[in-house]
Short mmCIF file of C-alpha atoms in Angstrom, two decimals:
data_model
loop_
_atom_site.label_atom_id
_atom_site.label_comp_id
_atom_site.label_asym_id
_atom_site.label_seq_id
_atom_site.Cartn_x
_atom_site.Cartn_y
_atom_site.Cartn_z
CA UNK A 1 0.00 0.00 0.00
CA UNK A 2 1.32 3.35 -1.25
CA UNK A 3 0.95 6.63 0.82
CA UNK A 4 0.24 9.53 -0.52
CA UNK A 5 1.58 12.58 -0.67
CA UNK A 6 0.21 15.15 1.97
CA UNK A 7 -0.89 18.46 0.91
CA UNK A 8 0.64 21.34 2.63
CA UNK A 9 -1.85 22.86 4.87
CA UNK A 10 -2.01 26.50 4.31
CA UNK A 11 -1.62 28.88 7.20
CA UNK A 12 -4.42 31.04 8.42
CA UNK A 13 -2.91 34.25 6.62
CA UNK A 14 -2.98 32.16 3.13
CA UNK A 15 -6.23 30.70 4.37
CA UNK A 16 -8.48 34.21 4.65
CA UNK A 17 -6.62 35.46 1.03
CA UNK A 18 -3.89 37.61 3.11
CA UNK A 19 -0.04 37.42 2.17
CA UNK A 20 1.76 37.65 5.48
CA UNK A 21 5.26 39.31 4.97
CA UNK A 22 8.31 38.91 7.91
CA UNK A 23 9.84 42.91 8.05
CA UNK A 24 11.74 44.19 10.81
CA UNK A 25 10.50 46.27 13.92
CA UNK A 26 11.79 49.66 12.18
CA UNK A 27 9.98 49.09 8.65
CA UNK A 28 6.64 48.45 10.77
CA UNK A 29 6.94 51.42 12.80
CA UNK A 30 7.80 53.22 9.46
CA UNK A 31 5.06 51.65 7.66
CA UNK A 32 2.06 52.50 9.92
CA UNK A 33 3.60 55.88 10.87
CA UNK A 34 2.81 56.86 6.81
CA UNK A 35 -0.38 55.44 6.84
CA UNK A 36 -1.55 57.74 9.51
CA UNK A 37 -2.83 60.29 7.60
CA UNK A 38 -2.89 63.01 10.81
CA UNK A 39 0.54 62.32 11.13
CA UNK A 40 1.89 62.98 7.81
CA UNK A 41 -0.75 65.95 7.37
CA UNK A 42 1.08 67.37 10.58
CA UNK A 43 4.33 66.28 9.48
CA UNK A 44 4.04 68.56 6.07
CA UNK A 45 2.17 71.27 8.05
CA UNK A 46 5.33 71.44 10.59
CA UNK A 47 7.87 71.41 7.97
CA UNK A 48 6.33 74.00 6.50
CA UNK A 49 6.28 76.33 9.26
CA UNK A 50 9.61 75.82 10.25
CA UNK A 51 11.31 76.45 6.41
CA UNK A 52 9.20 79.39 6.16
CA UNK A 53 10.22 80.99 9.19
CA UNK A 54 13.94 79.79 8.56
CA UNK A 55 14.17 80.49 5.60
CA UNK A 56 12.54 83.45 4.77
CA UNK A 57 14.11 86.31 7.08
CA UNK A 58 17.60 83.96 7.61
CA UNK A 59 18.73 82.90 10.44
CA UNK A 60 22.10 82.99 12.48
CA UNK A 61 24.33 85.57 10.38
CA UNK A 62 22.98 83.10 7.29
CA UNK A 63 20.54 85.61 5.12
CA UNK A 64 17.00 84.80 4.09
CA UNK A 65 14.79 85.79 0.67
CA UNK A 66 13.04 88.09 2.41
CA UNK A 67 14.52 91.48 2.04
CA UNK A 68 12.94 92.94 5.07
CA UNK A 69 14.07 92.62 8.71
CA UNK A 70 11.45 92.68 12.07
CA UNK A 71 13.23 95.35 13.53
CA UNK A 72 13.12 97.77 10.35
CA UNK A 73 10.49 101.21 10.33
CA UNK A 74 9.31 102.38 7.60
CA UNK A 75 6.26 104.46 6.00
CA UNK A 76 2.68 102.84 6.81
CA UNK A 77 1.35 101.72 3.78
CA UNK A 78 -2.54 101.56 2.95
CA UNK A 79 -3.07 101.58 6.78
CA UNK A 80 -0.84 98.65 7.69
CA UNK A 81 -3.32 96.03 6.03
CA UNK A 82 -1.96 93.13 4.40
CA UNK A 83 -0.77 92.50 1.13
CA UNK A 84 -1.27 88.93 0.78
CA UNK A 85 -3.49 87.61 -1.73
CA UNK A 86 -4.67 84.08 -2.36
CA UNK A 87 -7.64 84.87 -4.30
CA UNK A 88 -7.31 83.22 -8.20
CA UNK A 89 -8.51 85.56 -10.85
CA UNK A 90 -11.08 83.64 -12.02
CA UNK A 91 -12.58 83.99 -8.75
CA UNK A 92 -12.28 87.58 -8.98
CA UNK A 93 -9.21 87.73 -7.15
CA UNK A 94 -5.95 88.90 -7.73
CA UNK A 95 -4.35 86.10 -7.75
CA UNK A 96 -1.46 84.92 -5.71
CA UNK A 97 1.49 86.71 -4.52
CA UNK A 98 3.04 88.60 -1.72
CA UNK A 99 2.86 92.11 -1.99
CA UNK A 100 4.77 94.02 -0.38
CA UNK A 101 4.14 93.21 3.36
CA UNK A 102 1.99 90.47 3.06
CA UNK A 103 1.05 90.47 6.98
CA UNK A 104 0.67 94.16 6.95
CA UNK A 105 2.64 96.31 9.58
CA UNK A 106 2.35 97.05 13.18
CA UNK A 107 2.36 100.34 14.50
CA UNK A 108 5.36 102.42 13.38
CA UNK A 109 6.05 100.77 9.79
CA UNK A 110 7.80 97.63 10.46
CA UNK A 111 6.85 94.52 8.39
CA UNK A 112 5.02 91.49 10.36
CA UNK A 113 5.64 88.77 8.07
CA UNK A 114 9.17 89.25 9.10
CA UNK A 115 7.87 89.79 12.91
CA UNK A 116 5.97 86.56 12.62
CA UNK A 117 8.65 84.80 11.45
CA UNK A 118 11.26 85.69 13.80
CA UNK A 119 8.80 85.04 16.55
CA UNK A 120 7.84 81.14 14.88
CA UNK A 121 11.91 80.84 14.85
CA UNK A 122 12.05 81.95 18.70
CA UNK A 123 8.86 79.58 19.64
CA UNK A 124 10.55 76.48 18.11
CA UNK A 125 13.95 77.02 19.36
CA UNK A 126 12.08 77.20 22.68
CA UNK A 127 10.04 74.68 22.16
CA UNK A 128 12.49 72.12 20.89
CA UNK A 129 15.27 73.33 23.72
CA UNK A 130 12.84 72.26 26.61
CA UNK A 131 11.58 68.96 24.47
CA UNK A 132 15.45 68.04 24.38
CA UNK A 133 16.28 69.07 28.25
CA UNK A 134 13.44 67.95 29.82
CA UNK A 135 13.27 64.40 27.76
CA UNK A 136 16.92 63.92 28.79
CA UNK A 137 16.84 64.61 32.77
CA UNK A 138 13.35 62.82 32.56
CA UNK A 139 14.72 59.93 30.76
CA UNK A 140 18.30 59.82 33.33
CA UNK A 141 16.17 60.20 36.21
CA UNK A 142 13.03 57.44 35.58
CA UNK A 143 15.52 55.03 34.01
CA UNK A 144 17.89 55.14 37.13
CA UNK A 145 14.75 55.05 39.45
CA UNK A 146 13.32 52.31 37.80
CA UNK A 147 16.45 49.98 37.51
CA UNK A 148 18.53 50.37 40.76
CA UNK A 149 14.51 50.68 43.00
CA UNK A 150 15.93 51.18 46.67
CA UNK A 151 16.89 54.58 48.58
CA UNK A 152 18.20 55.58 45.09
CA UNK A 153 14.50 54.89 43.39
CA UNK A 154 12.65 56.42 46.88
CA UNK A 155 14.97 59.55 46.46
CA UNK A 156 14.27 60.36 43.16
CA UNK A 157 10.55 59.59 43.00
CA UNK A 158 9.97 61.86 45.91
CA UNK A 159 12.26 64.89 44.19
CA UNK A 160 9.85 63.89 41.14
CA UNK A 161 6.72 64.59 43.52
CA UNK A 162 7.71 67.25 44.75
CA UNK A 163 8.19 69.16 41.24
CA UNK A 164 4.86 67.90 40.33
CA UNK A 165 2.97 69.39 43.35
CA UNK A 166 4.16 72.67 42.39
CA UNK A 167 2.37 74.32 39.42
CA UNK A 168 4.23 74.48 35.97
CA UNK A 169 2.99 77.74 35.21
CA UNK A 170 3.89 79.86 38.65
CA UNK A 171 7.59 78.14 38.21
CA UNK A 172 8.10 78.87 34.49
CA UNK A 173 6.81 82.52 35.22
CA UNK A 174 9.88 82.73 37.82
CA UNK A 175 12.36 81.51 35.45
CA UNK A 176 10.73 83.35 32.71
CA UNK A 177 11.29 86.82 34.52
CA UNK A 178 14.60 85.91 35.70
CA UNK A 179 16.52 84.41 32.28
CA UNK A 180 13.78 85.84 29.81
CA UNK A 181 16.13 88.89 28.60
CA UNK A 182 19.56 86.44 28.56
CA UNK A 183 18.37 84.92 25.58
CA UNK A 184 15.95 82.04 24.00
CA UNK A 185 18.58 79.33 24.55
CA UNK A 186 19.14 79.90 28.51
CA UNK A 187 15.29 79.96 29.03
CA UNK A 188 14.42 76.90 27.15
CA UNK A 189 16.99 75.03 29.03
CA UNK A 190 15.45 76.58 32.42
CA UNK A 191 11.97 75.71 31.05
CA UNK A 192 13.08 72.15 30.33
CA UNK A 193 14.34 71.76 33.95
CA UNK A 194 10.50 72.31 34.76
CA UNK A 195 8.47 69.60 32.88
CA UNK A 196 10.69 66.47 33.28
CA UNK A 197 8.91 64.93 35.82
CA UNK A 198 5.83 63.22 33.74
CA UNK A 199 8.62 61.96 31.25
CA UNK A 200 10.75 60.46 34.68
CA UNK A 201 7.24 58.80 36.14
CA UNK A 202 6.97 57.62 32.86
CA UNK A 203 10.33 56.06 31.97
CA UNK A 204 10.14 54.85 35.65
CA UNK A 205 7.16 52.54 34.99
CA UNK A 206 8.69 51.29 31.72
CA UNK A 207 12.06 50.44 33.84
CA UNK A 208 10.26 48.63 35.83
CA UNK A 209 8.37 46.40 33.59
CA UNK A 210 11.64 45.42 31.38
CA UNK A 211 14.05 45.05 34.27
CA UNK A 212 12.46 41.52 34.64
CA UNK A 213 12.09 40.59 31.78
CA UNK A 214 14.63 37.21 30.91
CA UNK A 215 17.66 39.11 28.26
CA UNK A 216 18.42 41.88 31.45
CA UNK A 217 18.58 38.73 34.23
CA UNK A 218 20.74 36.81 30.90
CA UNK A 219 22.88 40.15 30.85
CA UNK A 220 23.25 40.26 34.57
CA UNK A 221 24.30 36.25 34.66
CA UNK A 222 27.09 36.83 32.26
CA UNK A 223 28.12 40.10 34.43
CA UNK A 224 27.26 42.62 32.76
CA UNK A 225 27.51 46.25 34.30
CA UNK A 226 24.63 47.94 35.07
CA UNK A 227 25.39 51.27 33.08
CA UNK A 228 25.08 49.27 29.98
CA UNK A 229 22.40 47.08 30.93
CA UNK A 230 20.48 50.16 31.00
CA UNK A 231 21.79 52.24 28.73
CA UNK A 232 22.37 49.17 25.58
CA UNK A 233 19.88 46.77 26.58
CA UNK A 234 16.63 47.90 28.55
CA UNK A 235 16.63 52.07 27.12
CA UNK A 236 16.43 51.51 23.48
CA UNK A 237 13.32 49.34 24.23
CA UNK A 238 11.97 52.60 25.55
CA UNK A 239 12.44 54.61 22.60
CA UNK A 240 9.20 54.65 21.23
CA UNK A 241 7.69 55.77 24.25
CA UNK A 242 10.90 58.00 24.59
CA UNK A 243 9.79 59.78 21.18
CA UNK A 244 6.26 59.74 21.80
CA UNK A 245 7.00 61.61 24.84
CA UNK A 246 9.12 64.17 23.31
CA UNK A 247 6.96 65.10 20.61
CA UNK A 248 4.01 65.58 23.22
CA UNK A 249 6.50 67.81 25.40
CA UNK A 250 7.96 70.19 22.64
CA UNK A 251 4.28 70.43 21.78
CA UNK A 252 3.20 71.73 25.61
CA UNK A 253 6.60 73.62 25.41
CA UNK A 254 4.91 75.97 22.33
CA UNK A 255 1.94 76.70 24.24
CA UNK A 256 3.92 76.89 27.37
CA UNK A 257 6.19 79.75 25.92
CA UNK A 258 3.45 81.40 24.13
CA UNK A 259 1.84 81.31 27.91
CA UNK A 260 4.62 83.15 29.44
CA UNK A 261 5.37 85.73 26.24
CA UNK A 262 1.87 86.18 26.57
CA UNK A 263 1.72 87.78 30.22
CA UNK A 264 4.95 88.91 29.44
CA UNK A 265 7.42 86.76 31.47
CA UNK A 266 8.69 85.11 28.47
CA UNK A 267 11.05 86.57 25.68
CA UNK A 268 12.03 90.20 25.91
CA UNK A 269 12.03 93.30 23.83
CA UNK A 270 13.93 93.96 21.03
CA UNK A 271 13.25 90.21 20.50
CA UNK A 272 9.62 88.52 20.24
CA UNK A 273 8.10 85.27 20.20
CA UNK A 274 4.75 84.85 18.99
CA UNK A 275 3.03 84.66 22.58
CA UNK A 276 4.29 88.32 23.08
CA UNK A 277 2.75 89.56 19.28
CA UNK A 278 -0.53 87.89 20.78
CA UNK A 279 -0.36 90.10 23.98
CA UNK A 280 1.34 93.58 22.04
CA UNK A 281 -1.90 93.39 19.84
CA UNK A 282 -5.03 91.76 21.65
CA UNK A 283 -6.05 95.04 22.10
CA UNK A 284 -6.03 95.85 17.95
CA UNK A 285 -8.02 92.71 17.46
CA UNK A 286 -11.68 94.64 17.07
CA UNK A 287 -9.58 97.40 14.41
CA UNK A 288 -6.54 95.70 13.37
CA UNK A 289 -7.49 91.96 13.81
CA UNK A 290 -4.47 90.83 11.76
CA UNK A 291 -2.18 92.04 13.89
CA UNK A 292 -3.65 89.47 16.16
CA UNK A 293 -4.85 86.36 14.07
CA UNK A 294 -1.08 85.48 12.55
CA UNK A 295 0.52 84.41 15.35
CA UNK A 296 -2.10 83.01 16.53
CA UNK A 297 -2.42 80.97 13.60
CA UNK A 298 1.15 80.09 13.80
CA UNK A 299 0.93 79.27 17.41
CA UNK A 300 -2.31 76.95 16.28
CA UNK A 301 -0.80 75.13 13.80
CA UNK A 302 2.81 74.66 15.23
CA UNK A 303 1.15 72.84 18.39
CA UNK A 304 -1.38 71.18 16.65
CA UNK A 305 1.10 69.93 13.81
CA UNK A 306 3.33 68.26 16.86
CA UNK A 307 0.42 66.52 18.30
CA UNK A 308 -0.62 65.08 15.27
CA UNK A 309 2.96 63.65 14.43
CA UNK A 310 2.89 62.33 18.14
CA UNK A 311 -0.58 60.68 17.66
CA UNK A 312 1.25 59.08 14.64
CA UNK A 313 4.18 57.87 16.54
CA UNK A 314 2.30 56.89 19.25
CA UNK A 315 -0.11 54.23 17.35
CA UNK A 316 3.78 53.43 14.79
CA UNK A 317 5.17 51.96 17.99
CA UNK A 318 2.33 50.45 19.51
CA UNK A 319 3.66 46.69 20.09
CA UNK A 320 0.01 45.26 20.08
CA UNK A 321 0.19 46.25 16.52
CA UNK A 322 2.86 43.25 14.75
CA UNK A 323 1.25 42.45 11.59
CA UNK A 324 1.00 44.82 8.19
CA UNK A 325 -0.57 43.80 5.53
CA UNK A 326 0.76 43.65 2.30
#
């Protein structure tokens, strides 16, 4: 008697008509991160803010295509009303261009497109300063909490509570009076050393949960140190929520800054931001409402831009989330 062959039994991907392909953790994070259509929208939003405002007036000695600077006077023209137009002429428009102060001007002359963008430029230097600062102490302090546990863990959590009990705003309006006129770089930093403690809880949890997990004990058994057991074996399985994190922070760190520009604890005459354009012109808004709206436009979509491309990151690194379609 003569057996026959046995048919390969198909696997439940093949089964329901799906073709199941093997890719690496970075080329699924990549994968769903472009799918998420917030994300990318965000993504091209962002990038456009930040060329514009880069590019256009220059930045660091390095000049821009705009020919006009935001500390400039000059003659009011047509009342200080814009000269942007994005009407097409077969709407009855004028079509699209510039003009020649496509913002308008403030009060004595000088151009606000090139106000705005200076003050976009100081936001995001803020913004990304305290993102970078606060991500890093956060990150030190939960991942050294969460590893070693102890006095050293009990010590650092309570420091942690402590800055948490205190309100964000009433200590950023201290440092914001005290290093607003030295300069954006000094106050992000300061700002950053005032909302790492979410990002430490955080990172503390994650510590925690990986710390048991069998390749750390496998690194201990073989004697491993425990510098690079944290730092090359249990943090960059925290980097997702490490970036997440970040995004969500340099995010709060726009509105944060606008905050304190805003009630005028942030940055300091000659320079602006665009939390102090919002608080030099609230009172034009019923007359001069432009004056108003444009950085508060750019304040809109820089923040909202940053969430989105968290959101995206966010659901790209979710690990319940391992196959992709092809």
């Amino acid at each position: 008697m003569t057996l026959s062959a046995q048919a390969p039994t198909p696997d439940s991907g093949t089964e329901q008509g799906m073709t199941i392909v093997a890719r690496t953790q970075a080329q699924m994070v990549r994968r769903r991160f472009f799918r998420h259509r917030a994300a990318l929208t965000g993504m091209i939003v962002f990038g456009f803010v930040v060329g514009l405002s880069f590019t256009s007036i220059g930045f660091a000695g390095v000049p821009g295509w705009w020919d006009k600077s935001y500390l400039d006077t000059g003659a009011l023209m047509n009342q200080g009303r814009p000269t942007l137009s994005v009407i097409p002429e077969f709407l009855g428009g004028s079509g699209f261009h510039f003009g020649e102060h496509p913002f308008g001007q403030d009060d004595i002359g000088i151009d606000y497109f090139a106000k705005t963008m200076r003050g976009a430029q100081q936001s995001i230097i803020v913004a990304f300063l305290v993102g970078l600062v606060a991500t890093t102490v956060g990150s030190v302090i939960g991942a050294v909490a969460g590893y070693y546990r102890g006095r050293a863990e009990a010590v650092l959590m309570r420091l942690t509570d402590v800055m948490i009990t205190i309100p964000v705003l009433i200590i950023a309006a201290v440092v914001g009076r005290r290093f607003g006129d030295s300069g954006v770089v000094i106050l992000g930093i300061f700002l950053g050393l005032v909302i790492w403690p979410s990002m430490a809880r955080l990172l503390r949890g994650e510590f925690l949960s990986l710390r048991e997990k069998e390749f750390v004990e496998a690194a201990r058994a073989v004697g491993t140190s425990a510098s690079r057991i944290i730092f090359r074996h249990i943090l960059p399985n925290t980097i997702g929520v490490i970036i997440v994190s970040a995004t969500l922070a340099i995010a709060g760190a726009v509105l944060l800054e606008s905050a304190l520009s805003f009630l005028g604890l942030g940055i300091q005459a000659p320079d602006t931001s665009l939390g102090q354009l919002v608080n030099e012109y609230r009172s034009a808004f019923t007359t001069r409402p432009w004056l108003f709206w444009w950085p508060g436009i750019f304040i809109i979509a820089i923040a909202l831009s940053i969430n989105f491309i968290g959101d995206g990151l966010r659901d790209a690194f979710d690990p319940r989330q391992t196959r992709v379609r092809a």
